[in-house]
PDB file of C-alpha atoms in Angstrom:
ATOM      1  CA  MET J   1      -6.491  72.074  25.765  1.00 96.00           C
ATOM      2  CA  ILE J   2      -8.827  69.265  24.678  1.00 97.00           C
ATOM      3  CA  SER J   3     -11.491  71.865  23.860  1.00 97.00           C
ATOM      4  CA  GLN J   4      -9.008  73.510  21.478  1.00 97.00           C
ATOM      5  CA  LEU J   5      -8.357  70.174  19.794  1.00 98.00           C
ATOM      6  CA  ILE J   6     -12.095  69.574  19.438  1.00 97.00           C
ATOM      7  CA  GLU J   7     -12.565  73.050  17.967  1.00 97.00           C
ATOM      8  CA  LYS J   8      -9.921  72.336  15.329  1.00 98.00           C
ATOM      9  CA  ILE J   9     -11.402  68.902  14.572  1.00 97.00           C
ATOM     10  CA  LYS J  10     -14.795  70.525  13.984  1.00 96.00           C
ATOM     11  CA  LYS J  11     -13.255  73.227  11.800  1.00 97.00           C
ATOM     12  CA  THR J  12     -11.382  70.766   9.573  1.00 97.00           C
ATOM     13  CA  ASN J  13     -13.955  67.931   9.724  1.00 94.00           C
ATOM     14  CA  ALA J  14     -10.904  65.725  10.151  1.00 96.00           C
ATOM     15  CA  PRO J  15     -10.629  63.698  13.391  1.00 96.00           C
ATOM     16  CA  ILE J  16      -7.046  62.758  12.568  1.00 96.00           C
ATOM     17  CA  CYS J  17      -3.469  63.634  13.356  1.00 96.00           C
ATOM     18  CA  VAL J  18      -0.390  63.126  11.226  1.00 97.00           C
ATOM     19  CA  GLY J  19       2.371  61.191  12.946  1.00 97.00           C
ATOM     20  CA  LEU J  20       5.627  62.957  12.186  1.00 98.00           C
ATOM     21  CA  ASP J  21       7.693  59.832  12.858  1.00 95.00           C
ATOM     22  CA  PRO J  22      10.353  60.080  10.155  1.00 94.00           C
ATOM     23  CA  MET J  23      12.920  57.370   9.618  1.00 95.00           C
ATOM     24  CA  LEU J  24      15.757  58.429   7.334  1.00 96.00           C
ATOM     25  CA  SER J  25      14.656  55.666   4.977  1.00 96.00           C
ATOM     26  CA  TYR J  26      11.333  57.489   4.504  1.00 97.00           C
ATOM     27  CA  VAL J  27      13.047  60.627   3.240  1.00 98.00           C
ATOM     28  CA  PRO J  28      13.381  60.789  -0.567  1.00 98.00           C
ATOM     29  CA  GLU J  29      16.901  60.344  -1.872  1.00 97.00           C
ATOM     30  CA  HIS J  30      17.122  63.825  -3.362  1.00 98.00           C
ATOM     31  CA  VAL J  31      16.339  65.408   0.026  1.00 98.00           C
ATOM     32  CA  VAL J  32      18.914  63.285   1.850  1.00 98.00           C
ATOM     33  CA  LYS J  33      21.560  64.008  -0.784  1.00 98.00           C
ATOM     34  CA  LYS J  34      21.076  67.766  -0.537  1.00 98.00           C
ATOM     35  CA  SER J  35      21.425  67.720   3.257  1.00 98.00           C
ATOM     36  CA  LEU J  36      24.451  65.417   3.263  1.00 98.00           C
ATOM     37  CA  ASP J  37      26.126  67.507   0.552  1.00 98.00           C
ATOM     38  CA  ALA J  38      25.702  70.519   2.817  1.00 98.00           C
ATOM     39  CA  TYR J  39      26.659  68.940   6.162  1.00 98.00           C
ATOM     40  CA  GLY J  40      28.490  65.739   5.265  1.00 97.00           C
ATOM     41  CA  GLU J  41      27.584  62.262   6.440  1.00 98.00           C
ATOM     42  CA  THR J  42      26.984  63.523   9.960  1.00 98.00           C
ATOM     43  CA  LEU J  43      24.203  63.548  12.512  1.00 98.00           C
ATOM     44  CA  GLU J  44      23.661  67.184  11.587  1.00 98.00           C
ATOM     45  CA  GLY J  45      23.211  66.199   7.955  1.00 98.00           C
ATOM     46  CA  ALA J  46      20.727  63.449   8.837  1.00 98.00           C
ATOM     47  CA  ALA J  47      18.782  65.774  11.142  1.00 98.00           C
ATOM     48  CA  ASP J  48      18.619  68.453   8.449  1.00 98.00           C
ATOM     49  CA  ALA J  49      17.167  65.904   6.007  1.00 98.00           C
ATOM     50  CA  ILE J  50      14.500  65.046   8.588  1.00 98.00           C
ATOM     51  CA  TRP J  51      13.706  68.729   9.061  1.00 98.00           C
ATOM     52  CA  GLN J  52      13.364  69.378   5.311  1.00 98.00           C
ATOM     53  CA  PHE J  53      11.142  66.298   5.010  1.00 98.00           C
ATOM     54  CA  ASN J  54       8.927  67.383   7.917  1.00 98.00           C
ATOM     55  CA  LYS J  55       8.578  70.931   6.660  1.00 98.00           C
ATOM     56  CA  GLU J  56       7.437  69.781   3.217  1.00 98.00           C
ATOM     57  CA  ILE J  57       4.785  67.486   4.702  1.00 98.00           C
ATOM     58  CA  ILE J  58       3.547  70.124   7.152  1.00 98.00           C
ATOM     59  CA  ASP J  59       3.327  72.724   4.369  1.00 98.00           C
ATOM     60  CA  HIS J  60       1.181  70.372   2.289  1.00 98.00           C
ATOM     61  CA  THR J  61      -1.178  69.187   5.051  1.00 98.00           C
ATOM     62  CA  PHE J  62      -1.537  71.813   7.793  1.00 98.00           C
ATOM     63  CA  ASP J  63      -4.739  73.305   6.364  1.00 97.00           C
ATOM     64  CA  LEU J  64      -6.455  69.896   6.312  1.00 98.00           C
ATOM     65  CA  ILE J  65      -5.705  68.628   9.819  1.00 98.00           C
ATOM     66  CA  PRO J  66      -6.122  69.683  13.457  1.00 98.00           C
ATOM     67  CA  ALA J  67      -2.998  68.090  14.937  1.00 98.00           C
ATOM     68  CA  VAL J  68       0.346  66.383  14.468  1.00 98.00           C
ATOM     69  CA  LYS J  69       2.095  63.784  16.606  1.00 98.00           C
ATOM     70  CA  PRO J  70       5.895  63.797  16.419  1.00 98.00           C
ATOM     71  CA  GLN J  71       7.430  60.679  18.002  1.00 98.00           C
ATOM     72  CA  ILE J  72      10.478  61.910  19.898  1.00 98.00           C
ATOM     73  CA  ALA J  73      12.472  58.678  19.469  1.00 97.00           C
ATOM     74  CA  MET J  74      12.730  59.302  15.733  1.00 97.00           C
ATOM     75  CA  TYR J  75      14.594  62.505  16.576  1.00 98.00           C
ATOM     76  CA  GLU J  76      16.553  61.269  19.604  1.00 98.00           C
ATOM     77  CA  GLN J  77      18.296  58.681  17.429  1.00 97.00           C
ATOM     78  CA  PHE J  78      20.238  61.588  15.888  1.00 97.00           C
ATOM     79  CA  GLY J  79      21.300  62.920  19.292  1.00 98.00           C
ATOM     80  CA  ILE J  80      21.280  66.621  20.110  1.00 98.00           C
ATOM     81  CA  GLU J  81      20.948  67.531  16.432  1.00 98.00           C
ATOM     82  CA  GLY J  82      17.798  65.426  16.238  1.00 98.00           C
ATOM     83  CA  LEU J  83      16.285  66.966  19.365  1.00 98.00           C
ATOM     84  CA  THR J  84      16.935  70.405  17.905  1.00 98.00           C
ATOM     85  CA  VAL J  85      14.902  69.387  14.862  1.00 98.00           C
ATOM     86  CA  TYR J  86      12.169  67.993  17.139  1.00 98.00           C
ATOM     87  CA  LYS J  87      11.864  71.386  18.817  1.00 98.00           C
ATOM     88  CA  LYS J  88      12.067  73.147  15.460  1.00 98.00           C
ATOM     89  CA  THR J  89       9.244  70.927  14.188  1.00 98.00           C
ATOM     90  CA  VAL J  90       7.076  71.622  17.251  1.00 98.00           C
ATOM     91  CA  ASP J  91       7.553  75.380  16.847  1.00 98.00           C
ATOM     92  CA  TYR J  92       6.847  75.296  13.110  1.00 98.00           C
ATOM     93  CA  CYS J  93       3.648  73.326  13.641  1.00 98.00           C
ATOM     94  CA  HIS J  94       2.517  75.901  16.190  1.00 98.00           C
ATOM     95  CA  GLU J  95       3.203  78.648  13.656  1.00 98.00           C
ATOM     96  CA  LYS J  96       0.869  76.796  11.299  1.00 98.00           C
ATOM     97  CA  GLY J  97      -1.858  76.684  13.941  1.00 98.00           C
ATOM     98  CA  LEU J  98      -1.619  72.960  14.696  1.00 98.00           C
ATOM     99  CA  ILE J  99      -2.060  71.183  18.024  1.00 98.00           C
ATOM    100  CA  VAL J 100       1.141  69.252  18.793  1.00 98.00           C
ATOM    101  CA  ILE J 101       0.911  65.888  20.548  1.00 98.00           C
ATOM    102  CA  GLY J 102       4.381  64.982  21.774  1.00 98.00           C
ATOM    103  CA  ASP J 103       4.678  61.208  21.624  1.00 98.00           C
ATOM    104  CA  ALA J 104       7.276  60.596  24.315  1.00 97.00           C
ATOM    105  CA  LYS J 105       5.497  58.034  26.540  1.00 97.00           C
ATOM    106  CA  ARG J 106       7.197  59.425  29.629  1.00 96.00           C
ATOM    107  CA  GLY J 107       6.569  58.022  33.089  1.00 91.00           C
ATOM    108  CA  ASP J 108       8.571  57.960  36.302  1.00 93.00           C
ATOM    109  CA  ILE J 109       7.965  59.088  39.879  1.00 89.00           C
ATOM    110  CA  GLY J 110       8.224  62.194  42.016  1.00 87.00           C
ATOM    111  CA  SER J 111      10.678  64.857  40.947  1.00 92.00           C
ATOM    112  CA  THR J 112      11.612  62.910  37.813  1.00 96.00           C
ATOM    113  CA  SER J 113       8.049  62.919  36.498  1.00 96.00           C
ATOM    114  CA  ALA J 114       7.750  66.557  37.513  1.00 96.00           C
ATOM    115  CA  ALA J 115      10.868  67.348  35.484  1.00 97.00           C
ATOM    116  CA  TYR J 116       9.517  65.491  32.446  1.00 97.00           C
ATOM    117  CA  ALA J 117       6.226  67.363  32.786  1.00 97.00           C
ATOM    118  CA  ALA J 118       7.988  70.716  33.071  1.00 97.00           C
ATOM    119  CA  GLY J 119      10.300  70.013  30.151  1.00 97.00           C
ATOM    120  CA  HIS J 120       7.678  68.787  27.713  1.00 98.00           C
ATOM    121  CA  LEU J 121       4.468  70.564  28.770  1.00 97.00           C
ATOM    122  CA  GLY J 122       5.217  73.215  31.340  1.00 96.00           C
ATOM    123  CA  ARG J 123       7.907  75.628  32.386  1.00 96.00           C
ATOM    124  CA  VAL J 124      11.161  75.610  34.297  1.00 95.00           C
ATOM    125  CA  GLN J 125      12.313  78.448  36.522  1.00 94.00           C
ATOM    126  CA  VAL J 126      15.657  79.955  35.488  1.00 96.00           C
ATOM    127  CA  GLY J 127      16.526  82.819  37.793  1.00 97.00           C
ATOM    128  CA  SER J 128      13.752  85.387  37.493  1.00 97.00           C
ATOM    129  CA  LYS J 129      12.361  83.838  34.292  1.00 97.00           C
ATOM    130  CA  SER J 130       9.912  81.015  33.700  1.00 95.00           C
ATOM    131  CA  LEU J 131      10.875  79.298  30.449  1.00 96.00           C
ATOM    132  CA  SER J 132       9.306  76.535  28.360  1.00 95.00           C
ATOM    133  CA  GLY J 133      11.316  73.636  26.974  1.00 96.00           C
ATOM    134  CA  PHE J 134       9.748  71.588  24.192  1.00 97.00           C
ATOM    135  CA  ASN J 135       6.339  73.213  24.766  1.00 97.00           C
ATOM    136  CA  VAL J 136       4.072  70.580  23.223  1.00 98.00           C
ATOM    137  CA  ASP J 137       0.337  70.863  23.797  1.00 98.00           C
ATOM    138  CA  ILE J 138      -0.366  67.249  24.751  1.00 98.00           C
ATOM    139  CA  LEU J 139       1.994  64.471  25.853  1.00 98.00           C
ATOM    140  CA  THR J 140       1.684  60.686  25.839  1.00 98.00           C
ATOM    141  CA  VAL J 141       2.319  59.162  29.258  1.00 97.00           C
ATOM    142  CA  ASN J 142       3.033  55.620  30.483  1.00 97.00           C
ATOM    143  CA  PRO J 143       0.993  54.850  33.641  1.00 96.00           C
ATOM    144  CA  TYR J 144       2.903  51.738  34.734  1.00 95.00           C
ATOM    145  CA  LEU J 145       4.166  53.432  37.919  1.00 95.00           C
ATOM    146  CA  GLY J 146       0.665  54.432  38.996  1.00 95.00           C
ATOM    147  CA  THR J 147      -0.579  57.720  40.388  1.00 95.00           C
ATOM    148  CA  ASP J 148       2.906  58.745  41.560  1.00 94.00           C
ATOM    149  CA  GLY J 149       3.999  58.768  37.939  1.00 95.00           C
ATOM    150  CA  VAL J 150       0.972  60.474  36.411  1.00 96.00           C
ATOM    151  CA  LYS J 151      -0.016  63.111  38.989  1.00 96.00           C
ATOM    152  CA  PRO J 152       2.915  65.485  38.228  1.00 96.00           C
ATOM    153  CA  PHE J 153       1.796  65.569  34.585  1.00 97.00           C
ATOM    154  CA  VAL J 154      -1.835  66.168  35.569  1.00 97.00           C
ATOM    155  CA  ASP J 155      -0.752  69.028  37.833  1.00 96.00           C
ATOM    156  CA  VAL J 156       1.008  70.751  34.922  1.00 96.00           C
ATOM    157  CA  CYS J 157      -1.986  70.147  32.650  1.00 95.00           C
ATOM    158  CA  ARG J 158      -4.204  71.848  35.196  1.00 94.00           C
ATOM    159  CA  SER J 159      -1.926  74.867  35.652  1.00 94.00           C
ATOM    160  CA  GLU J 160      -0.912  75.307  32.004  1.00 95.00           C
ATOM    161  CA  ASP J 161      -4.081  74.088  30.204  1.00 95.00           C
ATOM    162  CA  LYS J 162      -2.176  71.257  28.537  1.00 98.00           C
ATOM    163  CA  GLY J 163      -3.228  67.659  27.883  1.00 98.00           C
ATOM    164  CA  LEU J 164      -2.212  64.015  28.280  1.00 98.00           C
ATOM    165  CA  PHE J 165      -2.898  60.776  26.464  1.00 98.00           C
ATOM    166  CA  VAL J 166      -2.321  57.917  28.899  1.00 98.00           C
ATOM    167  CA  LEU J 167      -1.517  54.465  27.512  1.00 97.00           C
ATOM    168  CA  VAL J 168      -4.535  52.225  28.181  1.00 97.00           C
ATOM    169  CA  LYS J 169      -4.827  49.622  25.408  1.00 94.00           C
ATOM    170  CA  THR J 170      -2.062  49.914  22.845  1.00 91.00           C
ATOM    171  CA  SER J 171      -2.166  48.736  19.241  1.00 86.00           C
ATOM    172  CA  ASN J 172       0.946  46.524  19.169  1.00 88.00           C
ATOM    173  CA  PRO J 173       0.594  42.721  18.857  1.00 87.00           C
ATOM    174  CA  SER J 174       2.123  41.878  22.260  1.00 94.00           C
ATOM    175  CA  SER J 175       0.152  44.477  24.224  1.00 89.00           C
ATOM    176  CA  GLY J 176      -1.978  41.719  25.726  1.00 90.00           C
ATOM    177  CA  GLU J 177       0.977  40.143  27.544  1.00 93.00           C
ATOM    178  CA  PHE J 178       0.326  42.610  30.359  1.00 94.00           C
ATOM    179  CA  GLN J 179      -2.674  44.727  29.391  1.00 91.00           C
ATOM    180  CA  ASP J 180      -5.099  41.802  28.990  1.00 91.00           C
ATOM    181  CA  ARG J 181      -4.139  40.033  32.230  1.00 95.00           C
ATOM    182  CA  LEU J 182      -7.106  39.496  34.517  1.00 96.00           C
ATOM    183  CA  ILE J 183      -7.009  41.122  37.947  1.00 96.00           C
ATOM    184  CA  ASP J 184      -9.987  40.405  40.194  1.00 97.00           C
ATOM    185  CA  GLY J 185     -11.927  39.326  37.121  1.00 96.00           C
ATOM    186  CA  LYS J 186     -11.143  42.367  34.951  1.00 96.00           C
ATOM    187  CA  PRO J 187      -8.349  42.904  32.407  1.00 96.00           C
ATOM    188  CA  LEU J 188      -5.634  45.321  33.447  1.00 96.00           C
ATOM    189  CA  TYR J 189      -6.565  47.823  30.742  1.00 95.00           C
ATOM    190  CA  GLU J 190      -9.982  48.258  32.385  1.00 96.00           C
ATOM    191  CA  TRP J 191      -8.337  49.058  35.723  1.00 97.00           C
ATOM    192  CA  VAL J 192      -6.125  51.615  33.971  1.00 97.00           C
ATOM    193  CA  ALA J 193      -9.192  53.065  32.233  1.00 97.00           C
ATOM    194  CA  ALA J 194     -10.887  53.608  35.596  1.00 96.00           C
ATOM    195  CA  LYS J 195      -7.801  55.428  36.860  1.00 97.00           C
ATOM    196  CA  VAL J 196      -7.695  57.636  33.755  1.00 97.00           C
ATOM    197  CA  GLU J 197     -11.276  58.728  34.434  1.00 95.00           C
ATOM    198  CA  GLU J 198     -10.323  59.370  38.063  1.00 96.00           C
ATOM    199  CA  TRP J 199      -7.205  61.367  37.159  1.00 96.00           C
ATOM    200  CA  GLY J 200      -9.172  63.359  34.616  1.00 95.00           C
ATOM    201  CA  ALA J 201     -12.098  64.256  36.878  1.00 94.00           C
ATOM    202  CA  GLY J 202     -10.257  67.242  38.298  1.00 90.00           C
ATOM    203  CA  CYS J 203      -8.944  68.336  34.921  1.00 94.00           C
ATOM    204  CA  MET J 204     -12.102  68.812  32.853  1.00 95.00           C
ATOM    205  CA  ASP J 205     -12.139  71.100  29.828  1.00 94.00           C
ATOM    206  CA  GLY J 206     -15.787  71.161  28.854  1.00 93.00           C
ATOM    207  CA  GLU J 207     -17.423  67.796  28.226  1.00 92.00           C
ATOM    208  CA  TYR J 208     -14.077  65.999  28.089  1.00 95.00           C
ATOM    209  CA  SER J 209     -11.050  65.912  30.360  1.00 96.00           C
ATOM    210  CA  ASN J 210      -7.578  67.108  29.450  1.00 97.00           C
ATOM    211  CA  VAL J 211      -6.470  63.616  30.515  1.00 98.00           C
ATOM    212  CA  GLY J 212      -7.084  61.384  27.492  1.00 98.00           C
ATOM    213  CA  ALA J 213      -6.307  57.766  26.650  1.00 97.00           C
ATOM    214  CA  VAL J 214      -4.380  55.875  23.996  1.00 97.00           C
ATOM    215  CA  VAL J 215      -6.677  53.152  22.624  1.00 95.00           C
ATOM    216  CA  GLY J 216      -5.466  51.133  19.630  1.00 90.00           C
ATOM    217  CA  ALA J 217      -7.549  50.669  16.499  1.00 83.00           C
ATOM    218  CA  THR J 218      -6.373  47.065  16.216  1.00 83.00           C
ATOM    219  CA  TYR J 219      -8.632  45.873  19.051  1.00 84.00           C
ATOM    220  CA  PRO J 220     -12.124  47.185  18.158  1.00 85.00           C
ATOM    221  CA  GLU J 221     -13.994  44.955  20.606  1.00 88.00           C
ATOM    222  CA  MET J 222     -11.949  46.429  23.444  1.00 89.00           C
ATOM    223  CA  SER J 223     -12.350  50.012  22.242  1.00 90.00           C
ATOM    224  CA  GLU J 224     -16.120  49.549  22.419  1.00 91.00           C
ATOM    225  CA  ILE J 225     -15.820  48.561  26.088  1.00 93.00           C
ATOM    226  CA  LEU J 226     -13.393  51.377  26.846  1.00 95.00           C
ATOM    227  CA  ARG J 227     -15.589  54.005  25.198  1.00 93.00           C
ATOM    228  CA  LYS J 228     -18.320  53.106  27.722  1.00 92.00           C
ATOM    229  CA  LEU J 229     -15.908  53.001  30.674  1.00 94.00           C
ATOM    230  CA  MET J 230     -14.392  56.397  29.849  1.00 93.00           C
ATOM    231  CA  PRO J 231     -17.261  58.660  28.763  1.00 91.00           C
ATOM    232  CA  HIS J 232     -15.345  61.873  29.569  1.00 92.00           C
ATOM    233  CA  THR J 233     -12.047  60.772  28.031  1.00 95.00           C
ATOM    234  CA  TYR J 234     -10.800  61.690  24.567  1.00 97.00           C
ATOM    235  CA  PHE J 235      -9.045  58.879  22.720  1.00 97.00           C
ATOM    236  CA  LEU J 236      -5.826  59.012  20.716  1.00 97.00           C
ATOM    237  CA  VAL J 237      -6.136  56.060  18.357  1.00 95.00           C
ATOM    238  CA  PRO J 238      -3.007  54.546  16.795  1.00 91.00           C
ATOM    239  CA  GLY J 239      -2.956  51.454  14.603  1.00 83.00           C
ATOM    240  CA  TYR J 240      -4.938  52.713  11.595  1.00 83.00           C
ATOM    241  CA  GLY J 241      -3.573  51.853   8.171  1.00 72.00           C
ATOM    242  CA  ALA J 242      -0.042  50.458   8.231  1.00 65.00           C
ATOM    243  CA  GLN J 243      -0.663  48.522  11.485  1.00 64.00           C
ATOM    244  CA  GLY J 244      -3.834  46.942  10.123  1.00 66.00           C
ATOM    245  CA  GLY J 245      -6.627  48.973  11.710  1.00 70.00           C
ATOM    246  CA  THR J 246      -9.496  49.874   9.355  1.00 79.00           C
ATOM    247  CA  ALA J 247     -12.102  52.631   9.381  1.00 81.00           C
ATOM    248  CA  ALA J 248     -14.703  50.110  10.520  1.00 83.00           C
ATOM    249  CA  ASP J 249     -12.477  49.232  13.484  1.00 82.00           C
ATOM    250  CA  LEU J 250     -12.505  52.863  14.588  1.00 87.00           C
ATOM    251  CA  LYS J 251     -16.202  53.527  14.923  1.00 85.00           C
ATOM    252  CA  HIS J 252     -16.502  52.384  18.551  1.00 88.00           C
ATOM    253  CA  CYS J 253     -13.841  54.907  19.595  1.00 91.00           C
ATOM    254  CA  PHE J 254     -16.187  57.745  18.680  1.00 92.00           C
ATOM    255  CA  ASN J 255     -19.368  58.984  20.248  1.00 88.00           C
ATOM    256  CA  GLN J 256     -22.569  59.410  18.271  1.00 81.00           C
ATOM    257  CA  ASP J 257     -21.770  63.067  17.598  1.00 82.00           C
ATOM    258  CA  GLY J 258     -18.609  62.034  15.735  1.00 84.00           C
ATOM    259  CA  LEU J 259     -16.341  63.304  18.520  1.00 92.00           C
ATOM    260  CA  GLY J 260     -14.407  61.501  21.229  1.00 95.00           C
ATOM    261  CA  ALA J 261     -11.348  60.380  19.279  1.00 95.00           C
ATOM    262  CA  VAL J 262      -8.482  61.548  17.096  1.00 96.00           C
ATOM    263  CA  VAL J 263      -6.942  58.910  14.830  1.00 96.00           C
ATOM    264  CA  ASN J 264      -3.237  58.857  14.075  1.00 95.00           C
ATOM    265  CA  SER J 265      -1.534  57.800  10.871  1.00 94.00           C
ATOM    266  CA  SER J 266       2.234  58.031  10.554  1.00 94.00           C
ATOM    267  CA  ARG J 267       3.978  56.239   7.701  1.00 93.00           C
ATOM    268  CA  GLY J 268       0.669  55.839   5.859  1.00 94.00           C
ATOM    269  CA  ILE J 269       0.804  59.604   5.320  1.00 96.00           C
ATOM    270  CA  ILE J 270       4.415  60.725   5.579  1.00 97.00           C
ATOM    271  CA  ALA J 271       5.686  57.872   3.381  1.00 97.00           C
ATOM    272  CA  ALA J 272       2.629  57.824   1.122  1.00 97.00           C
ATOM    273  CA  TYR J 273       4.753  58.410  -1.988  1.00 97.00           C
ATOM    274  CA  LYS J 274       6.250  54.936  -1.482  1.00 96.00           C
ATOM    275  CA  GLN J 275       2.833  53.263  -1.743  1.00 95.00           C
ATOM    276  CA  GLU J 276       1.560  51.841  -5.017  1.00 95.00           C
ATOM    277  CA  LYS J 277      -1.583  53.957  -4.661  1.00 95.00           C
ATOM    278  CA  TYR J 278       0.379  57.205  -4.764  1.00 97.00           C
ATOM    279  CA  LYS J 279       3.370  56.252  -6.910  1.00 94.00           C
ATOM    280  CA  ASN J 280       2.258  58.624  -9.677  1.00 96.00           C
ATOM    281  CA  PHE J 281       3.340  61.556  -7.479  1.00 97.00           C
ATOM    282  CA  GLY J 282       6.926  60.319  -7.366  1.00 96.00           C
ATOM    283  CA  PRO J 283       9.586  61.142  -4.746  1.00 96.00           C
ATOM    284  CA  GLU J 284       9.926  64.713  -6.029  1.00 97.00           C
ATOM    285  CA  HIS J 285       6.318  65.432  -5.018  1.00 98.00           C
ATOM    286  CA  PHE J 286       6.181  63.475  -1.763  1.00 98.00           C
ATOM    287  CA  GLY J 287       4.400  66.351   0.002  1.00 98.00           C
ATOM    288  CA  GLU J 288       1.570  66.251  -2.516  1.00 98.00           C
ATOM    289  CA  ALA J 289       1.298  62.480  -2.034  1.00 98.00           C
ATOM    290  CA  SER J 290       0.980  63.038   1.716  1.00 98.00           C
ATOM    291  CA  ARG J 291      -1.732  65.615   1.162  1.00 98.00           C
ATOM    292  CA  GLN J 292      -3.732  63.185  -0.954  1.00 98.00           C
ATOM    293  CA  ALA J 293      -3.246  60.470   1.677  1.00 97.00           C
ATOM    294  CA  VAL J 294      -4.731  62.822   4.301  1.00 97.00           C
ATOM    295  CA  ILE J 295      -7.733  63.556   2.059  1.00 97.00           C
ATOM    296  CA  ASP J 296      -8.275  59.836   1.497  1.00 96.00           C
ATOM    297  CA  MET J 297      -7.951  59.016   5.204  1.00 95.00           C
ATOM    298  CA  VAL J 298     -10.496  61.666   6.199  1.00 95.00           C
ATOM    299  CA  ALA J 299     -12.951  60.358   3.600  1.00 95.00           C
ATOM    300  CA  ASP J 300     -12.420  56.782   4.776  1.00 93.00           C
ATOM    301  CA  ILE J 301     -13.053  57.584   8.432  1.00 93.00           C
ATOM    302  CA  SER J 302     -16.001  59.858   7.626  1.00 90.00           C
ATOM    303  CA  SER J 303     -17.652  56.972   5.820  1.00 88.00           C
ATOM    304  CA  VAL J 304     -18.181  55.088   9.103  1.00 83.00           C
ATOM    305  CA  LEU J 305     -19.041  57.992  11.408  1.00 79.00           C
TER     306      LEU J 305
END
């Protein structure tokens, strides 16, 4: 799977993904009103507004980007109706030729992890049929429970040619409370990085493994270390833009050939119309504002690679 992502990155010259993490407050008023007029002030109405919002952004950006990253929590908050839209979004992105990174940060042990892996990445046996659930291409995974929690996902990646991004050094301000703790002289994130390389060794897809790592843009000095510790690991890089990460902060996540990382931006793109820089587009043309934000992000990152 990672080779397919790399192929699309090369084709678009855009090492980025759009985070489809819609809050209802991001959706322009006219879109919300239309959905609520049709379905009432219900979870179904809210979910429909999210779907219409997503579709407009995808339609305006799919030809510029290799991948999207829907965050499942933004859909789960609307219950079953929201999860239906999550699946609808995944399927629509596939129709547009995009790689879909499901941001679910799952992690448990044994049969529970196996069930998560089957539901999000793999297949479940129903009588004589083998059926896929959410069917994303790559899934974010929390490694806190160790190999017991990650191995079931790796097994599905190997059998289905899917991918993982394992949390290693996250972009949030309090990540250091645990991740930076020293263990035998090394921070915890370095121990996790070593495990990611180990887990990925049996799941190679060309030069890189299908087992990748989440490495935040907000800690550039650590990403430089992690790039050296994980030479065969592709990075998913959150934290650019709204969280404070800059293009200069990203450069250590990449290799000299300009590969090795895909950078995520969520509200910086999907809510671009709310920014002063793009206000001339207005809420009625929010999709066009998102398209311009993608173009600007690609140019910004390209300037340091």
